[in-house]
Amino acid sequence: PWPLDRFRLAASLLAAALSLSTVLQLAVHAHPHRVHVLWQVPQYAILSAADVLLLTAGLEYAYTVSAQSVRARATAIFLSFQGLGILCGLGVEAMTSTWTLLAQLLFFALSALISVTLHTR
């Protein structure tokens, strides 16, 4: 499929993983010391799949739509924006560090859902 379709799928998987994490965190708060650690495996599997899809789709898109003479620069710019996105995520995490963990998870899940909605139109 077209790289942008895989990008949308990756964003949807990210939103699903964050939503599952929120539900799991609610269960942990409701029943402390009774939720097994293996309940985290689905979230990690979904996040890993989303990360692979996102990185490969982005690299493929940057490589295929650019002219042959600037492919290396386009790929470098894409990877630079990946790093910038990580820095922005750290900044948002620092700003929300006084929030409860549940509020943070809900905020990130809602942000991912809004992003998917805006980018699939």
mmCIF file with all atom_site columns, C-alpha atoms in Angstrom:
data_model
loop_
_atom_site.group_PDB
_atom_site.id
_atom_site.type_symbol
_atom_site.label_atom_id
_atom_site.label_alt_id
_atom_site.label_comp_id
_atom_site.label_asym_id
_atom_site.label_entity_id
_atom_site.label_seq_id
_atom_site.pdbx_PDB_ins_code
_atom_site.Cartn_x
_atom_site.Cartn_y
_atom_site.Cartn_z
_atom_site.occupancy
_atom_site.B_iso_or_equiv
_atom_site.pdbx_formal_charge
_atom_site.auth_seq_id
_atom_site.auth_comp_id
_atom_site.auth_asym_id
_atom_site.auth_atom_id
_atom_site.pdbx_PDB_model_num
ATOM 1   C CA . PRO A 1 1   ? 0.000  0.000  0.000  1.00 0.00 ? 1   PRO A CA 1
ATOM 2   C CA . TRP A 1 2   ? 0.893  3.627  -0.436 1.00 0.00 ? 2   TRP A CA 1
ATOM 3   C CA . PRO A 1 3   ? 3.189  4.917  2.354  1.00 0.00 ? 3   PRO A CA 1
ATOM 4   C CA . LEU A 1 4   ? 0.611  7.453  3.532  1.00 0.00 ? 4   LEU A CA 1
ATOM 5   C CA . ASP A 1 5   ? -1.924 4.653  4.051  1.00 0.00 ? 5   ASP A CA 1
ATOM 6   C CA . ARG A 1 6   ? 0.612  2.847  6.246  1.00 0.00 ? 6   ARG A CA 1
ATOM 7   C CA . PHE A 1 7   ? 1.240  6.106  8.078  1.00 0.00 ? 7   PHE A CA 1
ATOM 8   C CA . ARG A 1 8   ? -2.487 6.386  8.851  1.00 0.00 ? 8   ARG A CA 1
ATOM 9   C CA . LEU A 1 9   ? -2.528 2.760  10.005 1.00 0.00 ? 9   LEU A CA 1
ATOM 10  C CA . ALA A 1 10  ? 0.464  3.424  12.268 1.00 0.00 ? 10  ALA A CA 1
ATOM 11  C CA . ALA A 1 11  ? -1.223 6.479  13.794 1.00 0.00 ? 11  ALA A CA 1
ATOM 12  C CA . SER A 1 12  ? -4.377 4.444  14.380 1.00 0.00 ? 12  SER A CA 1
ATOM 13  C CA . LEU A 1 13  ? -2.355 1.693  16.054 1.00 0.00 ? 13  LEU A CA 1
ATOM 14  C CA . LEU A 1 14  ? -0.682 4.299  18.235 1.00 0.00 ? 14  LEU A CA 1
ATOM 15  C CA . ALA A 1 15  ? -4.063 5.663  19.316 1.00 0.00 ? 15  ALA A CA 1
ATOM 16  C CA . ALA A 1 16  ? -5.263 2.124  20.057 1.00 0.00 ? 16  ALA A CA 1
ATOM 17  C CA . ALA A 1 17  ? -2.176 1.322  22.143 1.00 0.00 ? 17  ALA A CA 1
ATOM 18  C CA . LEU A 1 18  ? -2.542 4.522  24.159 1.00 0.00 ? 18  LEU A CA 1
ATOM 19  C CA . SER A 1 19  ? -6.220 3.761  24.724 1.00 0.00 ? 19  SER A CA 1
ATOM 20  C CA . LEU A 1 20  ? -5.377 0.235  25.889 1.00 0.00 ? 20  LEU A CA 1
ATOM 21  C CA . SER A 1 21  ? -2.745 1.672  28.220 1.00 0.00 ? 21  SER A CA 1
ATOM 22  C CA . THR A 1 22  ? -5.346 3.981  29.711 1.00 0.00 ? 22  THR A CA 1
ATOM 23  C CA . VAL A 1 23  ? -7.739 1.089  30.330 1.00 0.00 ? 23  VAL A CA 1
ATOM 24  C CA . LEU A 1 24  ? -4.943 -0.971 31.885 1.00 0.00 ? 24  LEU A CA 1
ATOM 25  C CA . GLN A 1 25  ? -3.942 1.920  34.126 1.00 0.00 ? 25  GLN A CA 1
ATOM 26  C CA . LEU A 1 26  ? -7.557 2.227  35.293 1.00 0.00 ? 26  LEU A CA 1
ATOM 27  C CA . ALA A 1 27  ? -7.504 -1.477 36.168 1.00 0.00 ? 27  ALA A CA 1
ATOM 28  C CA . VAL A 1 28  ? -4.224 -1.071 38.071 1.00 0.00 ? 28  VAL A CA 1
ATOM 29  C CA . HIS A 1 29  ? -5.654 1.815  40.086 1.00 0.00 ? 29  HIS A CA 1
ATOM 30  C CA . ALA A 1 30  ? -8.867 -0.080 40.788 1.00 0.00 ? 30  ALA A CA 1
ATOM 31  C CA . HIS A 1 31  ? -7.085 -3.297 41.832 1.00 0.00 ? 31  HIS A CA 1
ATOM 32  C CA . PRO A 1 32  ? -3.509 -2.557 42.936 1.00 0.00 ? 32  PRO A CA 1
ATOM 33  C CA . HIS A 1 33  ? -1.123 -5.541 42.990 1.00 0.00 ? 33  HIS A CA 1
ATOM 34  C CA . ARG A 1 34  ? -3.715 -7.743 41.241 1.00 0.00 ? 34  ARG A CA 1
ATOM 35  C CA . VAL A 1 35  ? -3.031 -6.912 37.574 1.00 0.00 ? 35  VAL A CA 1
ATOM 36  C CA . HIS A 1 36  ? -0.358 -9.125 36.056 1.00 0.00 ? 36  HIS A CA 1
ATOM 37  C CA . VAL A 1 37  ? 2.551  -7.496 34.230 1.00 0.00 ? 37  VAL A CA 1
ATOM 38  C CA . LEU A 1 38  ? 1.856  -9.578 31.097 1.00 0.00 ? 38  LEU A CA 1
ATOM 39  C CA . TRP A 1 39  ? -1.196 -7.387 30.432 1.00 0.00 ? 39  TRP A CA 1
ATOM 40  C CA . GLN A 1 40  ? 1.321  -4.839 29.119 1.00 0.00 ? 40  GLN A CA 1
ATOM 41  C CA . VAL A 1 41  ? 2.453  -7.118 26.280 1.00 0.00 ? 41  VAL A CA 1
ATOM 42  C CA . PRO A 1 42  ? -0.370 -6.118 23.864 1.00 0.00 ? 42  PRO A CA 1
ATOM 43  C CA . GLN A 1 43  ? 0.436  -2.423 24.261 1.00 0.00 ? 43  GLN A CA 1
ATOM 44  C CA . TYR A 1 44  ? 4.141  -2.996 23.602 1.00 0.00 ? 44  TYR A CA 1
ATOM 45  C CA . ALA A 1 45  ? 3.368  -5.198 20.588 1.00 0.00 ? 45  ALA A CA 1
ATOM 46  C CA . ILE A 1 46  ? 0.996  -2.616 19.106 1.00 0.00 ? 46  ILE A CA 1
ATOM 47  C CA . LEU A 1 47  ? 3.417  0.253  19.805 1.00 0.00 ? 47  LEU A CA 1
ATOM 48  C CA . SER A 1 48  ? 6.255  -1.699 18.167 1.00 0.00 ? 48  SER A CA 1
ATOM 49  C CA . ALA A 1 49  ? 4.159  -2.414 15.085 1.00 0.00 ? 49  ALA A CA 1
ATOM 50  C CA . ALA A 1 50  ? 3.140  1.250  14.863 1.00 0.00 ? 50  ALA A CA 1
ATOM 51  C CA . ASP A 1 51  ? 6.750  2.379  15.194 1.00 0.00 ? 51  ASP A CA 1
ATOM 52  C CA . VAL A 1 52  ? 7.933  0.042  12.436 1.00 0.00 ? 52  VAL A CA 1
ATOM 53  C CA . LEU A 1 53  ? 5.092  1.090  10.131 1.00 0.00 ? 53  LEU A CA 1
ATOM 54  C CA . LEU A 1 54  ? 5.634  4.773  10.818 1.00 0.00 ? 54  LEU A CA 1
ATOM 55  C CA . LEU A 1 55  ? 9.392  4.732  10.293 1.00 0.00 ? 55  LEU A CA 1
ATOM 56  C CA . THR A 1 56  ? 9.366  2.588  7.161  1.00 0.00 ? 56  THR A CA 1
ATOM 57  C CA . ALA A 1 57  ? 6.432  4.449  5.606  1.00 0.00 ? 57  ALA A CA 1
ATOM 58  C CA . GLY A 1 58  ? 8.024  7.819  6.317  1.00 0.00 ? 58  GLY A CA 1
ATOM 59  C CA . LEU A 1 59  ? 11.393 6.786  4.941  1.00 0.00 ? 59  LEU A CA 1
ATOM 60  C CA . GLU A 1 60  ? 9.804  5.256  1.850  1.00 0.00 ? 60  GLU A CA 1
ATOM 61  C CA . TYR A 1 61  ? 7.715  8.364  1.239  1.00 0.00 ? 61  TYR A CA 1
ATOM 62  C CA . ALA A 1 62  ? 10.697 10.695 1.678  1.00 0.00 ? 62  ALA A CA 1
ATOM 63  C CA . TYR A 1 63  ? 12.741 8.520  -0.677 1.00 0.00 ? 63  TYR A CA 1
ATOM 64  C CA . THR A 1 64  ? 10.163 7.938  -3.427 1.00 0.00 ? 64  THR A CA 1
ATOM 65  C CA . VAL A 1 65  ? 8.709  11.449 -3.815 1.00 0.00 ? 65  VAL A CA 1
ATOM 66  C CA . SER A 1 66  ? 12.054 13.249 -3.905 1.00 0.00 ? 66  SER A CA 1
ATOM 67  C CA . ALA A 1 67  ? 14.290 13.595 -6.922 1.00 0.00 ? 67  ALA A CA 1
ATOM 68  C CA . GLN A 1 68  ? 17.249 11.250 -7.085 1.00 0.00 ? 68  GLN A CA 1
ATOM 69  C CA . SER A 1 69  ? 19.710 14.087 -6.487 1.00 0.00 ? 69  SER A CA 1
ATOM 70  C CA . VAL A 1 70  ? 18.150 15.047 -3.129 1.00 0.00 ? 70  VAL A CA 1
ATOM 71  C CA . ARG A 1 71  ? 17.075 11.670 -1.743 1.00 0.00 ? 71  ARG A CA 1
ATOM 72  C CA . ALA A 1 72  ? 19.797 11.607 0.901  1.00 0.00 ? 72  ALA A CA 1
ATOM 73  C CA . ARG A 1 73  ? 18.841 15.099 2.085  1.00 0.00 ? 73  ARG A CA 1
ATOM 74  C CA . ALA A 1 74  ? 15.136 14.250 2.111  1.00 0.00 ? 74  ALA A CA 1
ATOM 75  C CA . THR A 1 75  ? 15.827 11.168 4.216  1.00 0.00 ? 75  THR A CA 1
ATOM 76  C CA . ALA A 1 76  ? 18.024 13.189 6.591  1.00 0.00 ? 76  ALA A CA 1
ATOM 77  C CA . ILE A 1 77  ? 15.298 15.827 6.948  1.00 0.00 ? 77  ILE A CA 1
ATOM 78  C CA . PHE A 1 78  ? 12.734 13.123 7.698  1.00 0.00 ? 78  PHE A CA 1
ATOM 79  C CA . LEU A 1 79  ? 14.941 11.630 10.405 1.00 0.00 ? 79  LEU A CA 1
ATOM 80  C CA . SER A 1 80  ? 15.616 15.110 11.819 1.00 0.00 ? 80  SER A CA 1
ATOM 81  C CA . PHE A 1 81  ? 11.882 15.675 12.163 1.00 0.00 ? 81  PHE A CA 1
ATOM 82  C CA . GLN A 1 82  ? 11.636 12.329 13.954 1.00 0.00 ? 82  GLN A CA 1
ATOM 83  C CA . GLY A 1 83  ? 14.135 13.639 16.508 1.00 0.00 ? 83  GLY A CA 1
ATOM 84  C CA . LEU A 1 84  ? 12.313 16.968 16.749 1.00 0.00 ? 84  LEU A CA 1
ATOM 85  C CA . GLY A 1 85  ? 9.086  15.088 17.422 1.00 0.00 ? 85  GLY A CA 1
ATOM 86  C CA . ILE A 1 86  ? 10.754 13.180 20.247 1.00 0.00 ? 86  ILE A CA 1
ATOM 87  C CA . LEU A 1 87  ? 11.980 16.457 21.762 1.00 0.00 ? 87  LEU A CA 1
ATOM 88  C CA . CYS A 1 88  ? 8.474  17.927 21.510 1.00 0.00 ? 88  CYS A CA 1
ATOM 89  C CA . GLY A 1 89  ? 7.101  14.830 23.219 1.00 0.00 ? 89  GLY A CA 1
ATOM 90  C CA . LEU A 1 90  ? 9.583  15.273 26.043 1.00 0.00 ? 90  LEU A CA 1
ATOM 91  C CA . GLY A 1 91  ? 8.494  18.903 26.382 1.00 0.00 ? 91  GLY A CA 1
ATOM 92  C CA . VAL A 1 92  ? 4.826  17.951 26.567 1.00 0.00 ? 92  VAL A CA 1
ATOM 93  C CA . GLU A 1 93  ? 5.651  15.243 29.100 1.00 0.00 ? 93  GLU A CA 1
ATOM 94  C CA . ALA A 1 94  ? 7.531  17.789 31.223 1.00 0.00 ? 94  ALA A CA 1
ATOM 95  C CA . MET A 1 95  ? 4.574  20.187 31.071 1.00 0.00 ? 95  MET A CA 1
ATOM 96  C CA . THR A 1 96  ? 2.154  17.467 32.147 1.00 0.00 ? 96  THR A CA 1
ATOM 97  C CA . SER A 1 97  ? 4.436  15.955 34.808 1.00 0.00 ? 97  SER A CA 1
ATOM 98  C CA . THR A 1 98  ? 2.281  17.356 37.618 1.00 0.00 ? 98  THR A CA 1
ATOM 99  C CA . TRP A 1 99  ? -0.792 15.617 36.215 1.00 0.00 ? 99  TRP A CA 1
ATOM 100 C CA . THR A 1 100 ? -1.817 12.176 37.394 1.00 0.00 ? 100 THR A CA 1
ATOM 101 C CA . LEU A 1 101 ? -0.672 9.288  35.250 1.00 0.00 ? 101 LEU A CA 1
ATOM 102 C CA . LEU A 1 102 ? -4.240 8.601  34.191 1.00 0.00 ? 102 LEU A CA 1
ATOM 103 C CA . ALA A 1 103 ? -4.731 12.224 33.067 1.00 0.00 ? 103 ALA A CA 1
ATOM 104 C CA . GLN A 1 104 ? -1.493 12.032 31.063 1.00 0.00 ? 104 GLN A CA 1
ATOM 105 C CA . LEU A 1 105 ? -2.545 8.806  29.359 1.00 0.00 ? 105 LEU A CA 1
ATOM 106 C CA . LEU A 1 106 ? -5.975 10.218 28.523 1.00 0.00 ? 106 LEU A CA 1
ATOM 107 C CA . PHE A 1 107 ? -4.353 13.392 27.147 1.00 0.00 ? 107 PHE A CA 1
ATOM 108 C CA . PHE A 1 108 ? -1.964 11.457 24.901 1.00 0.00 ? 108 PHE A CA 1
ATOM 109 C CA . ALA A 1 109 ? -4.662 9.028  23.744 1.00 0.00 ? 109 ALA A CA 1
ATOM 110 C CA . LEU A 1 110 ? -7.000 11.897 22.896 1.00 0.00 ? 110 LEU A CA 1
ATOM 111 C CA . SER A 1 111 ? -4.169 13.739 21.113 1.00 0.00 ? 111 SER A CA 1
ATOM 112 C CA . ALA A 1 112 ? -3.425 10.664 19.007 1.00 0.00 ? 112 ALA A CA 1
ATOM 113 C CA . LEU A 1 113 ? -7.100 10.198 18.125 1.00 0.00 ? 113 LEU A CA 1
ATOM 114 C CA . ILE A 1 114 ? -7.402 13.856 17.092 1.00 0.00 ? 114 ILE A CA 1
ATOM 115 C CA . SER A 1 115 ? -4.244 13.543 14.996 1.00 0.00 ? 115 SER A CA 1
ATOM 116 C CA . VAL A 1 116 ? -5.569 10.450 13.220 1.00 0.00 ? 116 VAL A CA 1
ATOM 117 C CA . THR A 1 117 ? -8.892 12.170 12.574 1.00 0.00 ? 117 THR A CA 1
ATOM 118 C CA . LEU A 1 118 ? -7.271 15.297 11.153 1.00 0.00 ? 118 LEU A CA 1
ATOM 119 C CA . HIS A 1 119 ? -4.804 13.407 8.957  1.00 0.00 ? 119 HIS A CA 1
ATOM 120 C CA . THR A 1 120 ? -7.293 10.972 7.422  1.00 0.00 ? 120 THR A CA 1
ATOM 121 C CA . ARG A 1 121 ? -9.464 13.635 5.801  1.00 0.00 ? 121 ARG A CA 1
#
